[in-house]
Amino acid sequence: MRVFLAILSLLWIAVGCSLILYTGRTRDFFKRLFPGVSIRRLALIPAAIGLLLLAGAFSTPGLFWLLFVLGLLALAKGAFLGFGPMSRIEELLQWWYERAGETTIRFWGIIVLLLGVAVFSCIFRC
């Protein structure tokens, strides 16, 4: 489980740095990442990551609450994408990809980067 957490935290660090440094390109990359794939099918990704984070919370006592909360949030995101109103989901995605300002995207990049660093630094130490 620690290997999964290490890979996930390194991915978060890479995405966070990319959102901070290359905001426009990263946003365009994520917009084109899954063309033609149903949002309902993509909901399985955050749901699976949420379940793995919940399992990781119980295997890493030093990070229990952080991983537990992140797992619940990922499950909630998966549930929203899987069962939420499609008009609301499309509106949210359109805002993120087209109308959100660079400052907002960079702010979320900082949050993702900090989460990745926090998880990575505690995985093998805690």
mmCIF file of C-alpha atoms in Angstrom:
data_model
loop_
_atom_site.group_PDB
_atom_site.id
_atom_site.type_symbol
_atom_site.label_atom_id
_atom_site.label_comp_id
_atom_site.label_asym_id
_atom_site.label_seq_id
_atom_site.Cartn_x
_atom_site.Cartn_y
_atom_site.Cartn_z
ATOM 1 C CA MET A 1 0.000 0.000 0.000
ATOM 2 C CA ARG A 2 2.887 2.344 0.704
ATOM 3 C CA VAL A 3 4.118 1.903 -2.869
ATOM 4 C CA PHE A 4 0.708 3.017 -4.194
ATOM 5 C CA LEU A 5 0.789 6.027 -1.864
ATOM 6 C CA ALA A 6 4.306 6.905 -3.002
ATOM 7 C CA ILE A 7 3.316 6.703 -6.679
ATOM 8 C CA LEU A 8 0.162 8.747 -6.055
ATOM 9 C CA SER A 9 2.053 11.400 -4.101
ATOM 10 C CA LEU A 10 4.710 11.685 -6.827
ATOM 11 C CA LEU A 11 1.921 12.056 -9.373
ATOM 12 C CA TRP A 12 0.368 14.808 -7.241
ATOM 13 C CA ILE A 13 3.734 16.570 -7.007
ATOM 14 C CA ALA A 14 4.184 16.406 -10.792
ATOM 15 C CA VAL A 15 0.642 17.641 -11.508
ATOM 16 C CA GLY A 16 0.943 20.417 -8.916
ATOM 17 C CA CYS A 17 4.230 21.656 -10.390
ATOM 18 C CA SER A 18 2.792 21.453 -13.877
ATOM 19 C CA LEU A 19 -0.313 23.439 -12.889
ATOM 20 C CA ILE A 20 1.861 26.112 -11.285
ATOM 21 C CA LEU A 21 4.484 26.427 -14.020
ATOM 22 C CA TYR A 22 2.586 25.533 -17.207
ATOM 23 C CA THR A 23 -0.980 26.465 -16.340
ATOM 24 C CA GLY A 24 -2.422 26.824 -19.836
ATOM 25 C CA ARG A 25 -0.667 23.822 -21.330
ATOM 26 C CA THR A 26 -1.606 21.581 -18.416
ATOM 27 C CA ARG A 27 -5.222 22.655 -18.580
ATOM 28 C CA ASP A 28 -5.291 21.925 -22.320
ATOM 29 C CA PHE A 29 -3.604 18.551 -21.750
ATOM 30 C CA PHE A 30 -6.217 17.485 -19.205
ATOM 31 C CA LYS A 31 -8.983 18.735 -21.466
ATOM 32 C CA ARG A 32 -7.761 16.487 -24.281
ATOM 33 C CA LEU A 33 -6.760 13.536 -22.077
ATOM 34 C CA PHE A 34 -9.965 11.507 -22.417
ATOM 35 C CA PRO A 35 -11.732 12.598 -25.605
ATOM 36 C CA GLY A 36 -14.989 10.798 -26.300
ATOM 37 C CA VAL A 37 -15.022 8.936 -22.985
ATOM 38 C CA SER A 38 -18.170 9.158 -20.914
ATOM 39 C CA ILE A 39 -17.907 11.162 -17.696
ATOM 40 C CA ARG A 40 -19.860 8.383 -15.989
ATOM 41 C CA ARG A 41 -17.102 5.899 -16.836
ATOM 42 C CA LEU A 42 -14.400 8.300 -15.699
ATOM 43 C CA ALA A 43 -16.123 8.423 -12.309
ATOM 44 C CA LEU A 44 -14.588 5.029 -11.600
ATOM 45 C CA ILE A 45 -11.103 6.572 -11.412
ATOM 46 C CA PRO A 46 -11.690 8.869 -8.397
ATOM 47 C CA ALA A 47 -13.850 6.187 -6.760
ATOM 48 C CA ALA A 48 -11.059 3.607 -7.070
ATOM 49 C CA ILE A 49 -8.451 6.091 -5.851
ATOM 50 C CA GLY A 50 -10.731 6.941 -2.920
ATOM 51 C CA LEU A 51 -11.012 3.287 -1.937
ATOM 52 C CA LEU A 52 -7.248 2.861 -2.191
ATOM 53 C CA LEU A 53 -6.685 5.987 -0.092
ATOM 54 C CA LEU A 54 -9.054 4.657 2.559
ATOM 55 C CA ALA A 55 -7.147 1.361 2.588
ATOM 56 C CA GLY A 56 -3.888 3.300 2.738
ATOM 57 C CA ALA A 57 -5.154 5.286 5.704
ATOM 58 C CA PHE A 58 -5.415 2.124 7.759
ATOM 59 C CA SER A 59 -1.941 0.945 6.740
ATOM 60 C CA THR A 60 -0.264 4.283 7.507
ATOM 61 C CA PRO A 61 -1.185 5.346 11.064
ATOM 62 C CA GLY A 62 0.799 8.605 10.910
ATOM 63 C CA LEU A 63 -1.294 9.841 8.006
ATOM 64 C CA PHE A 64 -4.594 8.224 8.957
ATOM 65 C CA TRP A 65 -6.795 11.320 9.074
ATOM 66 C CA LEU A 66 -5.303 13.008 6.026
ATOM 67 C CA LEU A 67 -5.649 9.902 3.867
ATOM 68 C CA PHE A 68 -9.064 9.083 5.323
ATOM 69 C CA VAL A 69 -10.446 12.539 4.494
ATOM 70 C CA LEU A 70 -8.835 12.543 1.031
ATOM 71 C CA GLY A 71 -10.305 9.084 0.393
ATOM 72 C CA LEU A 72 -13.778 10.246 1.409
ATOM 73 C CA LEU A 73 -13.449 13.320 -0.826
ATOM 74 C CA ALA A 74 -12.347 11.169 -3.765
ATOM 75 C CA LEU A 75 -15.294 8.823 -3.194
ATOM 76 C CA ALA A 76 -17.631 11.819 -3.078
ATOM 77 C CA LYS A 77 -16.162 13.116 -6.341
ATOM 78 C CA GLY A 78 -16.622 9.724 -7.952
ATOM 79 C CA ALA A 79 -20.216 9.578 -6.726
ATOM 80 C CA PHE A 80 -20.932 13.085 -8.022
ATOM 81 C CA LEU A 81 -19.442 12.318 -11.441
ATOM 82 C CA GLY A 82 -21.205 8.966 -11.563
ATOM 83 C CA PHE A 83 -24.652 9.927 -10.352
ATOM 84 C CA GLY A 84 -24.859 13.730 -10.391
ATOM 85 C CA PRO A 85 -26.873 15.800 -12.849
ATOM 86 C CA MET A 86 -25.041 15.875 -16.161
ATOM 87 C CA SER A 87 -25.793 19.552 -16.769
ATOM 88 C CA ARG A 88 -24.099 20.476 -13.497
ATOM 89 C CA ILE A 89 -21.066 18.296 -14.249
ATOM 90 C CA GLU A 90 -20.647 19.788 -17.724
ATOM 91 C CA GLU A 91 -20.979 23.294 -16.293
ATOM 92 C CA LEU A 92 -18.288 22.566 -13.702
ATOM 93 C CA LEU A 93 -15.912 21.101 -16.290
ATOM 94 C CA GLN A 94 -16.505 24.010 -18.653
ATOM 95 C CA TRP A 95 -15.717 26.456 -15.843
ATOM 96 C CA TRP A 96 -12.498 24.615 -14.941
ATOM 97 C CA TYR A 97 -11.253 24.302 -18.513
ATOM 98 C CA GLU A 98 -12.342 27.662 -19.942
ATOM 99 C CA ARG A 99 -13.384 30.274 -17.396
ATOM 100 C CA ALA A 100 -11.270 29.685 -14.288
ATOM 101 C CA GLY A 101 -8.502 32.231 -13.974
ATOM 102 C CA GLU A 102 -4.834 31.340 -13.973
ATOM 103 C CA THR A 103 -4.584 32.405 -10.346
ATOM 104 C CA THR A 104 -7.264 29.889 -9.383
ATOM 105 C CA ILE A 105 -5.572 27.084 -11.312
ATOM 106 C CA ARG A 106 -2.191 27.908 -9.779
ATOM 107 C CA PHE A 107 -3.744 28.015 -6.298
ATOM 108 C CA TRP A 108 -5.069 24.473 -6.777
ATOM 109 C CA GLY A 109 -1.656 23.499 -8.133
ATOM 110 C CA ILE A 110 -0.091 24.683 -4.883
ATOM 111 C CA ILE A 111 -2.624 22.692 -2.857
ATOM 112 C CA VAL A 112 -2.009 19.522 -4.913
ATOM 113 C CA LEU A 113 1.765 20.009 -4.642
ATOM 114 C CA LEU A 114 1.596 20.447 -0.860
ATOM 115 C CA LEU A 115 -0.616 17.381 -0.453
ATOM 116 C CA GLY A 116 1.808 15.325 -2.518
ATOM 117 C CA VAL A 117 4.813 16.507 -0.521
ATOM 118 C CA ALA A 118 3.030 15.904 2.802
ATOM 119 C CA VAL A 119 2.016 12.368 1.895
ATOM 120 C CA PHE A 120 5.382 11.493 0.369
ATOM 121 C CA SER A 121 7.352 12.832 3.316
ATOM 122 C CA CYS A 122 5.336 10.806 5.829
ATOM 123 C CA ILE A 123 4.869 7.530 3.963
ATOM 124 C CA PHE A 124 8.076 5.814 4.989
ATOM 125 C CA ARG A 125 8.728 7.865 8.122
ATOM 126 C CA CYS A 126 5.401 7.358 9.903
#
